[in-house]
Amino acid sequence: MTDQSLFDQAFMESPALSRKERERLMRRQAMLEAARAVFAEKGYVDATLDEIAQRAEFGKGTLYNYFPGGKDELFFAVFEEIFAQFRQLIETSFAGAPSFREGFEAFLRASFQFFEQHRDMLLLVTRESQRMLVSPDPERAAFFQHHHTAFLQLLTRHIQAAIERGEVRPLPAEAVAHTILGNLHGLAMHRLLKECAVGKPDHHLGTTEEATRFLSTLLLEGLLNRTQSSEAP
Amino acid sequence: MTDQSLFDQAFMESPALSRKERERLMRRQAMLEAARAVFAEKGYVDATLDEIAQRAEFGKGTLYNYFPGGKDELFFAVFEEIFAQFRQLIETSFAGAPSFREGFEAFLRASFQFFEQHRDMLLLVTRESQRMLVSPDPERAAFFQHHHTAFLQLLTRHIQAAIERGEVRPLPAEAVAHTILGNLHGLAMHRLLKECAVGKPDHHLGTTEEATRFLSTLLLEGLLNRTQSSEAP
DNA sequence: TCACTAAATGACTGATCAGTCACTTTTCGA
DNA sequence: TCGAAAAGTGACTGATCAGTCATTTAGTGA
């Protein structure tokens, strides 16, 4: 999956586009890239259209030719891209896996890689996504809740199937899905903060592989040490 | 622990306060309550000092007598209270517990109760705390990272001890602490969102006790079903 | 080359709001 | 009771910025 899957997709699926239309698409994409960078750096509120326009090398008015809905439309469009990529990542990871465990580990690995490659997106999601879920603006809240629910459903399906196959404990699947997403995001942030604070990656979780194994062990096997009797306190 | 532990504490530890000083403390507290309510409802950016002042039944200028640092000082003071209560909750839960498992379950139970009693705080933390951790304003980021680290250290101590006693797998303790906090917050939000969206609590996680057992099982025992061979994929 | 259209532009407008301060009200000791 | 000091107040100021629109520029076909 590339950085620009939605863009490529639009490009590929309509090879009959005129030069003008292709150019328009390119410009739109440039604006989106600029918006993503500025939103990631400043957050929704502190990002200004002037800065986005400047970064995209267009006048502010031009943004409105491409995104008539203004700041909000730009913002939603940025997230639409991120979310589409992540949905695809979930599906790809579990697709060919022979067991839940293997699908799950593939999913963790792909996610950590994804966040590592796209720090700006991780920051953006951290800064805004949670916050928007409980936004007082109903349109914003609805947009984010819709996508959030979509992730949950994708994961929930795989978990439910694993429960029915007896691979996974009979726990409420949706809550498990929610927990997994929370862990993933939390651990990715932990690694990022550690790296920023200390200047180098976390001792034990520096590599994608270490992070994957940690979360896989923790979630699949649990915290309790099973080498000793699990009955004695 | 009450809603006003810090306040009470200040009250109790200095019984020698004059009436004037006590009145001043009362007014300060009223402003903090108002600020918490407005910040929780609107979020940091959309909350206005005018509304806080109105809600506290003071003029805007008076706020500056009590919080010369303005909006930021009010905001920090609100979080200072929340964070102090939560630190106390961690310590109390693990204090008398005979095993990590029991301390951990007490901690989960107390946390869910705490968040249920203080929805506004949960919303506030969700909306702002994560976001502030990566704020471009260094003072804000430092404040939140300081408290975040304090939580982690408290939990990490208990986890490390449990690992050394052989109760818990030898995983990196700090990352485990981070994960636990993320899960707790995530699940509390999941329950709150479910209740808001559907109009009634989640089927399987409606009560504090169910939520506690769910997270306790998931984190302590893991997802994998151990009633069948754990070797066969 | 010209004229016409579509696209680009950025100065401007109006709304918002944190923070200020000159003024009013209250408190309290003398 | 009085007057000085402390506390309270809210209209005002300056800064910010999303969104607009009259004007300029580029593209195109005759």
PDB file of C-alpha atoms in Angstrom, chain A residues 111-112 115-116 122 182-194 211 215, chain B residues 178:
ATOM      1  CA  SER A 111       0.418  -1.461  11.926  1.00  0.00           C
ATOM      2  CA  PHE A 112       3.691  -0.677  13.667  1.00  0.00           C
ATOM      3  CA  PHE A 115       2.883   4.171  12.021  1.00  0.00           C
ATOM      4  CA  GLU A 116       6.645   4.219  11.803  1.00  0.00           C
ATOM      5  CA  LEU A 122       0.140   8.941  14.106  1.00  0.00           C
ATOM      6  CA  GLY A 182      -6.380   1.149  21.906  1.00  0.00           C
ATOM      7  CA  ASN A 183      -3.308  -0.908  22.672  1.00  0.00           C
ATOM      8  CA  LEU A 184      -1.904  -0.508  19.238  1.00  0.00           C
ATOM      9  CA  HIS A 185      -2.266   3.215  19.246  1.00  0.00           C
ATOM     10  CA  GLY A 186      -1.073   3.483  22.815  1.00  0.00           C
ATOM     11  CA  LEU A 187       2.056   1.468  22.253  1.00  0.00           C
ATOM     12  CA  ALA A 188       2.903   3.278  19.035  1.00  0.00           C
ATOM     13  CA  MET A 189       2.630   6.539  20.956  1.00  0.00           C
ATOM     14  CA  HIS A 190       4.680   5.154  23.820  1.00  0.00           C
ATOM     15  CA  ARG A 191       7.487   4.345  21.436  1.00  0.00           C
ATOM     16  CA  LEU A 192       7.258   7.717  19.763  1.00  0.00           C
ATOM     17  CA  LEU A 193       7.226   9.648  23.051  1.00  0.00           C
ATOM     18  CA  LYS A 194      10.106   7.609  24.396  1.00  0.00           C
ATOM     19  CA  ALA A 211       6.891  -4.181  19.683  1.00  0.00           C
ATOM     20  CA  LEU A 215       1.855  -6.800  22.272  1.00  0.00           C
TER      21      LEU A 215
ATOM     22  CA  HIS B 178       1.457   2.197  29.502  1.00  0.00           C
TER      23      HIS B 178
END
